[in-house]
PDB file of C-alpha atoms in Angstrom:
ATOM      1  CA  UNK A  11      64.010  35.619   6.327  1.00  0.00           C
ATOM      2  CA  UNK A  12      60.754  37.035   4.819  1.00  0.00           C
ATOM      3  CA  UNK A  13      61.337  39.601   2.044  1.00  0.00           C
ATOM      4  CA  UNK A  14      60.985  43.620   2.137  1.00  0.00           C
ATOM      5  CA  UNK A  15      57.059  44.317   1.808  1.00  0.00           C
ATOM      6  CA  UNK A  16      56.758  40.425   0.411  1.00  0.00           C
ATOM      7  CA  UNK A  17      53.158  40.528   0.194  1.00  0.00           C
ATOM      8  CA  UNK A  18      52.816  43.406  -2.236  1.00  0.00           C
ATOM      9  CA  UNK A  19      55.522  42.851  -4.992  1.00  0.00           C
ATOM     10  CA  UNK A  20      56.935  40.154  -6.954  1.00  0.00           C
ATOM     11  CA  UNK A  21      60.364  38.670  -6.893  1.00  0.00           C
ATOM     12  CA  UNK A  22      63.164  40.194  -8.342  1.00  0.00           C
ATOM     13  CA  UNK A  23      66.602  40.351  -9.367  1.00  0.00           C
ATOM     14  CA  UNK A  24      68.676  42.743  -7.576  1.00  0.00           C
ATOM     15  CA  UNK A  25      69.288  44.802 -10.820  1.00  0.00           C
ATOM     16  CA  UNK A  26      66.282  45.566 -11.544  1.00  0.00           C
ATOM     17  CA  UNK A  27      66.197  47.842  -8.084  1.00  0.00           C
ATOM     18  CA  UNK A  28      67.477  51.079  -6.621  1.00  0.00           C
ATOM     19  CA  UNK A  29      66.403  49.382  -3.315  1.00  0.00           C
ATOM     20  CA  UNK A  30      68.829  46.464  -1.863  1.00  0.00           C
ATOM     21  CA  UNK A  31      67.674  46.050   1.381  1.00  0.00           C
ATOM     22  CA  UNK A  32      71.217  43.905   3.951  1.00  0.00           C
ATOM     23  CA  UNK A  33      69.560  42.157   6.625  1.00  0.00           C
ATOM     24  CA  UNK A  34      72.478  42.056   9.513  1.00  0.00           C
ATOM     25  CA  UNK A  35      71.379  39.809  12.603  1.00  0.00           C
ATOM     26  CA  UNK A  36      73.948  40.747  14.674  1.00  0.00           C
ATOM     27  CA  UNK A  37      73.937  40.888  18.871  1.00  0.00           C
ATOM     28  CA  UNK A  38      77.365  40.633  20.084  1.00  0.00           C
ATOM     29  CA  UNK A  39      77.910  44.054  22.642  1.00  0.00           C
ATOM     30  CA  UNK A  40      74.345  45.275  23.369  1.00  0.00           C
ATOM     31  CA  UNK A  41      74.799  47.277  27.147  1.00  0.00           C
ATOM     32  CA  UNK A  42      71.296  46.516  28.428  1.00  0.00           C
ATOM     33  CA  UNK A  43      68.300  45.064  26.923  1.00  0.00           C
ATOM     34  CA  UNK A  44      69.264  42.777  24.517  1.00  0.00           C
ATOM     35  CA  UNK A  45      67.053  41.282  21.181  1.00  0.00           C
ATOM     36  CA  UNK A  46      68.758  43.320  18.072  1.00  0.00           C
ATOM     37  CA  UNK A  47      69.660  39.828  16.247  1.00  0.00           C
ATOM     38  CA  UNK A  48      65.567  39.402  16.115  1.00  0.00           C
ATOM     39  CA  UNK A  49      65.442  43.432  14.459  1.00  0.00           C
ATOM     40  CA  UNK A  50      65.616  42.333  10.871  1.00  0.00           C
ATOM     41  CA  UNK A  51      63.521  39.747  10.484  1.00  0.00           C
ATOM     42  CA  UNK A  52      60.784  42.180  13.127  1.00  0.00           C
ATOM     43  CA  UNK A  53      60.849  44.329  10.178  1.00  0.00           C
ATOM     44  CA  UNK A  54      61.297  42.235   7.236  1.00  0.00           C
ATOM     45  CA  UNK A  55      57.917  40.658   8.349  1.00  0.00           C
ATOM     46  CA  UNK A  56      56.446  43.998   9.400  1.00  0.00           C
ATOM     47  CA  UNK A  57      56.902  45.222   6.155  1.00  0.00           C
ATOM     48  CA  UNK A  58      53.531  42.749   4.832  1.00  0.00           C
ATOM     49  CA  UNK A  59      51.623  44.709   6.993  1.00  0.00           C
ATOM     50  CA  UNK A  60      51.986  48.254   4.972  1.00  0.00           C
ATOM     51  CA  UNK A  61      50.851  50.166   2.407  1.00  0.00           C
ATOM     52  CA  UNK A  62      52.687  50.813  -0.846  1.00  0.00           C
ATOM     53  CA  UNK A  63      51.313  54.151  -1.386  1.00  0.00           C
ATOM     54  CA  UNK A  64      53.382  56.387   2.029  1.00  0.00           C
ATOM     55  CA  UNK A  65      51.367  59.459   1.801  1.00  0.00           C
ATOM     56  CA  UNK A  66      53.334  61.036  -1.161  1.00  0.00           C
ATOM     57  CA  UNK A  67      55.067  58.565  -3.639  1.00  0.00           C
ATOM     58  CA  UNK A  68      55.852  54.565  -4.069  1.00  0.00           C
ATOM     59  CA  UNK A  69      59.541  54.114  -3.181  1.00  0.00           C
ATOM     60  CA  UNK A  70      58.706  50.498  -4.153  1.00  0.00           C
ATOM     61  CA  UNK A  71      58.629  52.006  -7.365  1.00  0.00           C
ATOM     62  CA  UNK A  72      61.711  52.183  -7.951  1.00  0.00           C
ATOM     63  CA  UNK A  73      62.251  48.427  -6.759  1.00  0.00           C
ATOM     64  CA  UNK A  74      63.363  47.059  -3.536  1.00  0.00           C
ATOM     65  CA  UNK A  75      65.502  43.934  -3.614  1.00  0.00           C
ATOM     66  CA  UNK A  76      66.699  41.956  -0.169  1.00  0.00           C
ATOM     67  CA  UNK A  77      69.697  40.152   0.137  1.00  0.00           C
ATOM     68  CA  UNK A  78      69.681  36.991   2.657  1.00  0.00           C
ATOM     69  CA  UNK A  79      70.639  38.191   6.228  1.00  0.00           C
ATOM     70  CA  UNK A  80      74.591  38.512   6.544  1.00  0.00           C
ATOM     71  CA  UNK A  81      76.340  35.947   8.651  1.00  0.00           C
ATOM     72  CA  UNK A  82      76.659  36.971  12.089  1.00  0.00           C
ATOM     73  CA  UNK A  83      78.516  33.998  13.520  1.00  0.00           C
ATOM     74  CA  UNK A  84      81.741  34.289  15.060  1.00  0.00           C
ATOM     75  CA  UNK A  85      84.009  37.234  15.725  1.00  0.00           C
ATOM     76  CA  UNK A  86      83.088  40.563  15.369  1.00  0.00           C
ATOM     77  CA  UNK A  87      86.265  41.708  13.327  1.00  0.00           C
ATOM     78  CA  UNK A  88      84.980  39.011  11.101  1.00  0.00           C
ATOM     79  CA  UNK A  89      81.456  39.957  11.344  1.00  0.00           C
ATOM     80  CA  UNK A  90      82.383  43.716  10.075  1.00  0.00           C
ATOM     81  CA  UNK A  91      84.179  42.056   7.092  1.00  0.00           C
ATOM     82  CA  UNK A  92      80.641  40.357   5.744  1.00  0.00           C
ATOM     83  CA  UNK A  93      78.820  43.259   6.124  1.00  0.00           C
ATOM     84  CA  UNK A  94      81.695  45.011   4.432  1.00  0.00           C
ATOM     85  CA  UNK A  95      81.637  42.217   1.898  1.00  0.00           C
ATOM     86  CA  UNK A  96      77.715  42.117   1.524  1.00  0.00           C
ATOM     87  CA  UNK A  97      77.723  46.129   1.083  1.00  0.00           C
ATOM     88  CA  UNK A  98      79.765  46.465  -0.945  1.00  0.00           C
ATOM     89  CA  UNK A  99      77.818  43.954  -3.273  1.00  0.00           C
ATOM     90  CA  UNK A 100      74.446  45.699  -2.600  1.00  0.00           C
ATOM     91  CA  UNK A 101      76.148  49.038  -3.781  1.00  0.00           C
ATOM     92  CA  UNK A 102      76.768  47.709  -7.054  1.00  0.00           C
ATOM     93  CA  UNK A 103      72.973  47.745  -8.186  1.00  0.00           C
ATOM     94  CA  UNK A 104      71.421  50.228  -6.110  1.00  0.00           C
ATOM     95  CA  UNK A 105      71.722  51.973  -2.654  1.00  0.00           C
ATOM     96  CA  UNK A 106      71.919  50.025   0.606  1.00  0.00           C
ATOM     97  CA  UNK A 107      69.956  49.836   3.889  1.00  0.00           C
ATOM     98  CA  UNK A 108      70.907  47.989   6.406  1.00  0.00           C
ATOM     99  CA  UNK A 109      68.734  47.017   8.559  1.00  0.00           C
ATOM    100  CA  UNK A 110      70.246  46.017  11.596  1.00  0.00           C
ATOM    101  CA  UNK A 111      71.307  44.949  14.272  1.00  0.00           C
ATOM    102  CA  UNK A 112      73.224  46.363  17.135  1.00  0.00           C
ATOM    103  CA  UNK A 113      73.983  50.300  15.896  1.00  0.00           C
ATOM    104  CA  UNK A 114      78.148  48.103  15.598  1.00  0.00           C
ATOM    105  CA  UNK A 115      76.958  47.141  12.152  1.00  0.00           C
ATOM    106  CA  UNK A 116      77.087  50.265  10.683  1.00  0.00           C
ATOM    107  CA  UNK A 117      81.024  50.492  10.727  1.00  0.00           C
ATOM    108  CA  UNK A 118      81.006  47.229   7.661  1.00  0.00           C
ATOM    109  CA  UNK A 119      78.580  49.370   5.729  1.00  0.00           C
ATOM    110  CA  UNK A 120      81.198  52.322   6.785  1.00  0.00           C
ATOM    111  CA  UNK A 121      84.253  50.955   5.670  1.00  0.00           C
ATOM    112  CA  UNK A 122      82.662  49.184   1.752  1.00  0.00           C
ATOM    113  CA  UNK A 123      80.707  52.885   0.888  1.00  0.00           C
ATOM    114  CA  UNK A 124      84.968  54.473   1.633  1.00  0.00           C
ATOM    115  CA  UNK A 125      86.258  52.520  -0.575  1.00  0.00           C
ATOM    116  CA  UNK A 126      83.477  53.552  -2.930  1.00  0.00           C
ATOM    117  CA  UNK A 127      82.719  56.974  -3.343  1.00  0.00           C
ATOM    118  CA  UNK A 128      85.221  58.160  -0.291  1.00  0.00           C
ATOM    119  CA  UNK A 129      84.289  61.050   1.073  1.00  0.00           C
ATOM    120  CA  UNK A 130      80.781  61.600   2.470  1.00  0.00           C
ATOM    121  CA  UNK A 131      78.954  62.607   5.893  1.00  0.00           C
ATOM    122  CA  UNK A 132      76.955  60.823   8.230  1.00  0.00           C
ATOM    123  CA  UNK A 133      73.432  62.030   9.880  1.00  0.00           C
ATOM    124  CA  UNK A 134      73.242  60.234  13.143  1.00  0.00           C
ATOM    125  CA  UNK A 135      70.145  59.547  14.607  1.00  0.00           C
ATOM    126  CA  UNK A 136      70.027  58.460  17.969  1.00  0.00           C
ATOM    127  CA  UNK A 137      69.771  58.711  21.632  1.00  0.00           C
ATOM    128  CA  UNK A 138      72.673  58.164  22.429  1.00  0.00           C
ATOM    129  CA  UNK A 139      76.083  59.719  20.900  1.00  0.00           C
ATOM    130  CA  UNK A 140      78.236  56.603  20.344  1.00  0.00           C
ATOM    131  CA  UNK A 141      81.392  58.644  20.721  1.00  0.00           C
ATOM    132  CA  UNK A 142      83.397  56.506  23.213  1.00  0.00           C
ATOM    133  CA  UNK A 143      87.058  54.599  22.076  1.00  0.00           C
ATOM    134  CA  UNK A 144      86.017  51.552  23.733  1.00  0.00           C
ATOM    135  CA  UNK A 145      83.577  50.313  26.018  1.00  0.00           C
ATOM    136  CA  UNK A 146      83.447  47.462  28.517  1.00  0.00           C
ATOM    137  CA  UNK A 147      87.327  47.024  26.847  1.00  0.00           C
ATOM    138  CA  UNK A 148      85.799  46.407  23.165  1.00  0.00           C
ATOM    139  CA  UNK A 149      86.680  48.948  20.593  1.00  0.00           C
ATOM    140  CA  UNK A 150      83.860  47.729  18.541  1.00  0.00           C
ATOM    141  CA  UNK A 151      81.202  48.037  20.705  1.00  0.00           C
ATOM    142  CA  UNK A 152      77.499  49.805  19.538  1.00  0.00           C
ATOM    143  CA  UNK A 153      78.342  52.502  21.750  1.00  0.00           C
ATOM    144  CA  UNK A 154      82.194  53.037  20.253  1.00  0.00           C
ATOM    145  CA  UNK A 155      80.581  53.019  16.353  1.00  0.00           C
ATOM    146  CA  UNK A 156      80.846  57.420  15.969  1.00  0.00           C
ATOM    147  CA  UNK A 157      84.460  57.043  17.769  1.00  0.00           C
ATOM    148  CA  UNK A 158      85.419  55.018  14.453  1.00  0.00           C
ATOM    149  CA  UNK A 159      83.330  56.719  12.206  1.00  0.00           C
ATOM    150  CA  UNK A 160      85.481  60.170  12.914  1.00  0.00           C
ATOM    151  CA  UNK A 161      89.056  57.031  12.732  1.00  0.00           C
ATOM    152  CA  UNK A 162      87.678  56.634   9.854  1.00  0.00           C
ATOM    153  CA  UNK A 163      87.828  60.447   8.649  1.00  0.00           C
ATOM    154  CA  UNK A 164      84.203  60.398   8.073  1.00  0.00           C
ATOM    155  CA  UNK A 165      81.964  63.580   9.428  1.00  0.00           C
ATOM    156  CA  UNK A 166      79.007  63.003  11.456  1.00  0.00           C
ATOM    157  CA  UNK A 167      75.812  65.219  11.890  1.00  0.00           C
ATOM    158  CA  UNK A 168      73.623  63.823  15.437  1.00  0.00           C
ATOM    159  CA  UNK A 169      70.357  64.655  16.335  1.00  0.00           C
ATOM    160  CA  UNK A 170      68.401  64.040  18.926  1.00  0.00           C
ATOM    161  CA  UNK A 171      70.823  62.874  21.346  1.00  0.00           C
ATOM    162  CA  UNK A 172      69.424  62.819  24.514  1.00  0.00           C
ATOM    163  CA  UNK A 173      72.041  60.568  26.387  1.00  0.00           C
ATOM    164  CA  UNK A 174      75.698  60.589  26.787  1.00  0.00           C
ATOM    165  CA  UNK A 175      79.490  60.494  29.096  1.00  0.00           C
ATOM    166  CA  UNK A 176      81.981  63.146  29.769  1.00  0.00           C
ATOM    167  CA  UNK A 177      84.305  61.060  27.461  1.00  0.00           C
ATOM    168  CA  UNK A 178      82.136  62.008  24.772  1.00  0.00           C
ATOM    169  CA  UNK A 179      81.194  65.276  25.704  1.00  0.00           C
ATOM    170  CA  UNK A 180      84.559  66.097  24.715  1.00  0.00           C
ATOM    171  CA  UNK A 181      85.245  63.934  21.628  1.00  0.00           C
ATOM    172  CA  UNK A 182      82.696  65.948  20.012  1.00  0.00           C
ATOM    173  CA  UNK A 183      84.572  69.350  21.557  1.00  0.00           C
ATOM    174  CA  UNK A 184      87.571  67.575  19.890  1.00  0.00           C
ATOM    175  CA  UNK A 185      86.526  66.889  16.542  1.00  0.00           C
ATOM    176  CA  UNK A 186      83.842  69.587  16.087  1.00  0.00           C
ATOM    177  CA  UNK A 187      81.025  67.482  15.577  1.00  0.00           C
ATOM    178  CA  UNK A 188      77.842  69.464  14.880  1.00  0.00           C
ATOM    179  CA  UNK A 189      74.709  68.679  16.427  1.00  0.00           C
ATOM    180  CA  UNK A 190      71.325  69.119  17.597  1.00  0.00           C
ATOM    181  CA  UNK A 191      70.187  67.441  20.402  1.00  0.00           C
ATOM    182  CA  UNK A 192      67.050  66.619  21.958  1.00  0.00           C
ATOM    183  CA  UNK A 193      66.696  68.955  24.481  1.00  0.00           C
ATOM    184  CA  UNK A 194      66.833  71.420  21.216  1.00  0.00           C
ATOM    185  CA  UNK A 195      64.667  69.951  19.149  1.00  0.00           C
ATOM    186  CA  UNK A 196      62.427  69.737  21.730  1.00  0.00           C
ATOM    187  CA  UNK A 197      62.781  74.183  23.034  1.00  0.00           C
ATOM    188  CA  UNK A 198      64.058  75.765  19.353  1.00  0.00           C
ATOM    189  CA  UNK A 199      62.201  75.897  16.229  1.00  0.00           C
ATOM    190  CA  UNK A 200      64.258  73.850  13.922  1.00  0.00           C
ATOM    191  CA  UNK A 201      66.841  75.241  10.699  1.00  0.00           C
ATOM    192  CA  UNK A 202      65.773  76.560   7.492  1.00  0.00           C
ATOM    193  CA  UNK A 203      69.041  74.138   6.400  1.00  0.00           C
ATOM    194  CA  UNK A 204      69.905  72.056   9.255  1.00  0.00           C
ATOM    195  CA  UNK A 205      73.314  70.373   8.108  1.00  0.00           C
ATOM    196  CA  UNK A 206      76.266  72.877   7.639  1.00  0.00           C
ATOM    197  CA  UNK A 207      76.676  74.236   4.656  1.00  0.00           C
ATOM    198  CA  UNK A 208      80.511  72.663   4.242  1.00  0.00           C
ATOM    199  CA  UNK A 209      79.135  69.423   5.166  1.00  0.00           C
ATOM    200  CA  UNK A 210      79.783  66.547   2.370  1.00  0.00           C
ATOM    201  CA  UNK A 211      77.343  66.398   0.075  1.00  0.00           C
ATOM    202  CA  UNK A 212      77.436  62.618   0.161  1.00  0.00           C
ATOM    203  CA  UNK A 213      75.584  61.069   2.974  1.00  0.00           C
ATOM    204  CA  UNK A 214      75.015  58.346   4.590  1.00  0.00           C
ATOM    205  CA  UNK A 215      71.648  58.036   6.751  1.00  0.00           C
ATOM    206  CA  UNK A 216      72.249  55.728  10.041  1.00  0.00           C
ATOM    207  CA  UNK A 217      69.104  55.723  12.618  1.00  0.00           C
ATOM    208  CA  UNK A 218      68.928  54.738  15.502  1.00  0.00           C
ATOM    209  CA  UNK A 219      65.991  54.069  16.260  1.00  0.00           C
ATOM    210  CA  UNK A 220      66.397  54.746  20.182  1.00  0.00           C
ATOM    211  CA  UNK A 221      66.479  58.170  18.796  1.00  0.00           C
ATOM    212  CA  UNK A 222      62.493  58.345  18.365  1.00  0.00           C
ATOM    213  CA  UNK A 223      60.899  58.993  21.540  1.00  0.00           C
ATOM    214  CA  UNK A 224      59.570  55.184  23.119  1.00  0.00           C
ATOM    215  CA  UNK A 225      55.966  56.104  22.826  1.00  0.00           C
ATOM    216  CA  UNK A 226      56.750  55.497  18.980  1.00  0.00           C
ATOM    217  CA  UNK A 227      59.960  52.800  19.699  1.00  0.00           C
ATOM    218  CA  UNK A 228      59.571  50.919  22.744  1.00  0.00           C
ATOM    219  CA  UNK A 229      61.135  47.648  21.518  1.00  0.00           C
ATOM    220  CA  UNK A 230      65.034  48.604  21.882  1.00  0.00           C
ATOM    221  CA  UNK A 231      67.449  48.078  24.030  1.00  0.00           C
ATOM    222  CA  UNK A 232      67.557  51.700  25.889  1.00  0.00           C
ATOM    223  CA  UNK A 233      64.368  53.737  25.349  1.00  0.00           C
ATOM    224  CA  UNK A 234      65.366  57.121  26.841  1.00  0.00           C
ATOM    225  CA  UNK A 235      62.344  59.697  26.782  1.00  0.00           C
ATOM    226  CA  UNK A 236      62.797  62.637  25.819  1.00  0.00           C
ATOM    227  CA  UNK A 237      63.222  61.597  22.661  1.00  0.00           C
ATOM    228  CA  UNK A 238      61.828  62.490  18.071  1.00  0.00           C
ATOM    229  CA  UNK A 239      58.769  62.505  17.737  1.00  0.00           C
ATOM    230  CA  UNK A 240      57.483  60.665  14.208  1.00  0.00           C
ATOM    231  CA  UNK A 241      57.135  64.063  11.984  1.00  0.00           C
ATOM    232  CA  UNK A 242      59.613  65.581  13.813  1.00  0.00           C
ATOM    233  CA  UNK A 243      62.028  62.496  12.326  1.00  0.00           C
ATOM    234  CA  UNK A 244      60.219  62.369   8.894  1.00  0.00           C
ATOM    235  CA  UNK A 245      61.008  66.767   8.930  1.00  0.00           C
ATOM    236  CA  UNK A 246      64.609  65.772   9.881  1.00  0.00           C
ATOM    237  CA  UNK A 247      65.334  63.618   7.174  1.00  0.00           C
ATOM    238  CA  UNK A 248      63.877  65.359   4.920  1.00  0.00           C
ATOM    239  CA  UNK A 249      65.260  68.568   5.661  1.00  0.00           C
ATOM    240  CA  UNK A 250      68.745  66.146   5.554  1.00  0.00           C
ATOM    241  CA  UNK A 251      69.013  65.238   2.588  1.00  0.00           C
ATOM    242  CA  UNK A 252      66.877  68.194   1.166  1.00  0.00           C
ATOM    243  CA  UNK A 253      69.739  69.032  -1.461  1.00  0.00           C
ATOM    244  CA  UNK A 254      72.361  66.357  -1.401  1.00  0.00           C
ATOM    245  CA  UNK A 255      72.745  62.796  -2.096  1.00  0.00           C
ATOM    246  CA  UNK A 256      72.011  60.172  -0.170  1.00  0.00           C
ATOM    247  CA  UNK A 257      74.377  56.801  -0.631  1.00  0.00           C
ATOM    248  CA  UNK A 258      73.617  54.310   1.334  1.00  0.00           C
ATOM    249  CA  UNK A 259      71.578  53.833   5.090  1.00  0.00           C
ATOM    250  CA  UNK A 260      70.264  51.432   7.751  1.00  0.00           C
ATOM    251  CA  UNK A 261      67.920  51.566  10.897  1.00  0.00           C
ATOM    252  CA  UNK A 262      69.450  50.326  14.075  1.00  0.00           C
ATOM    253  CA  UNK A 263      68.667  48.454  17.582  1.00  0.00           C
ATOM    254  CA  UNK A 264      65.289  47.618  16.984  1.00  0.00           C
ATOM    255  CA  UNK A 265      65.119  44.515  19.163  1.00  0.00           C
ATOM    256  CA  UNK A 266      61.536  43.498  19.220  1.00  0.00           C
ATOM    257  CA  UNK A 267      58.906  42.269  22.114  1.00  0.00           C
ATOM    258  CA  UNK A 268      56.805  39.816  22.281  1.00  0.00           C
ATOM    259  CA  UNK A 269      52.974  41.648  21.421  1.00  0.00           C
ATOM    260  CA  UNK A 270      54.700  45.004  21.083  1.00  0.00           C
ATOM    261  CA  UNK A 271      53.920  44.839  17.615  1.00  0.00           C
ATOM    262  CA  UNK A 272      53.624  48.736  17.137  1.00  0.00           C
ATOM    263  CA  UNK A 273      57.264  49.104  17.176  1.00  0.00           C
ATOM    264  CA  UNK A 274      57.884  46.625  14.518  1.00  0.00           C
ATOM    265  CA  UNK A 275      55.584  48.288  12.148  1.00  0.00           C
ATOM    266  CA  UNK A 276      57.180  51.495  13.293  1.00  0.00           C
ATOM    267  CA  UNK A 277      60.576  50.583  12.092  1.00  0.00           C
ATOM    268  CA  UNK A 278      59.545  49.201   9.048  1.00  0.00           C
ATOM    269  CA  UNK A 279      57.518  52.299   7.961  1.00  0.00           C
ATOM    270  CA  UNK A 280      60.431  54.294   9.077  1.00  0.00           C
ATOM    271  CA  UNK A 281      62.627  52.319   6.486  1.00  0.00           C
ATOM    272  CA  UNK A 282      59.811  53.011   3.589  1.00  0.00           C
ATOM    273  CA  UNK A 283      59.388  56.644   4.760  1.00  0.00           C
ATOM    274  CA  UNK A 284      63.081  56.134   4.038  1.00  0.00           C
ATOM    275  CA  UNK A 285      62.668  55.491   0.367  1.00  0.00           C
ATOM    276  CA  UNK A 286      60.289  57.305  -0.038  1.00  0.00           C
ATOM    277  CA  UNK A 287      62.276  60.786   1.150  1.00  0.00           C
ATOM    278  CA  UNK A 288      65.356  59.616  -0.798  1.00  0.00           C
ATOM    279  CA  UNK A 289      63.362  58.744  -3.702  1.00  0.00           C
ATOM    280  CA  UNK A 290      61.491  61.976  -3.932  1.00  0.00           C
ATOM    281  CA  UNK A 291      64.694  64.094  -2.875  1.00  0.00           C
ATOM    282  CA  UNK A 292      66.861  63.177  -6.753  1.00  0.00           C
ATOM    283  CA  UNK A 293      63.424  64.145  -8.417  1.00  0.00           C
TER     284      UNK A 293
END
């Protein structure tokens, strides 16, 4: 696979870089459109077209290192163990930025960072709640990843959800999962402070690209209308990280489609913009 921003950045070592890219081309449980295994490659290739200046700063000044892709062959539990090891390794050097792959890959990162940091919270951008106990009999389904997070006793804050089943509604109520759904984002002003005051200071950001409206990214397995627009997403990210410490993040569920360069580029820009927001939040 390519390196992130290989067209602009010299090869370097992980010790020199804050941002540690971990490609995870995993696809096993997608339930509608497929292709997420090619998501990391598409993001890395599209990153060659990015500008170093993101509009406010140069995130690449803090260093970006791209690790070898995680081996995603074999049973899901084995793959998750490899993801956990890869993220643990990346976290030794800097901030892991995982590129999926389907959303189930996030569980491997959460396990790694739970061991390293203990308590932290998740900010989830998504069209779906992903709170099913299991989907089609699989507890490791992409539709169950946030249920697994709650089992790890990691609190979750959800943004942009607009498609969920009755089971997920009940899980939300049972666990008191805070959220601002897509309908509310569209109809109401954003709160001045996005996250609850008692939400953990350390954050993991998971960004399923179907959280964005299909007019921004169409190349995803389940493009649900009525999603978050680009600048709204940037504002939400800025509000989420303000006064907090990001310990890792991911961009998942891109399913590249032939001829749709816009979706690939938007996912690469999203990844780089997240780095910039994290960079500026700590200055």
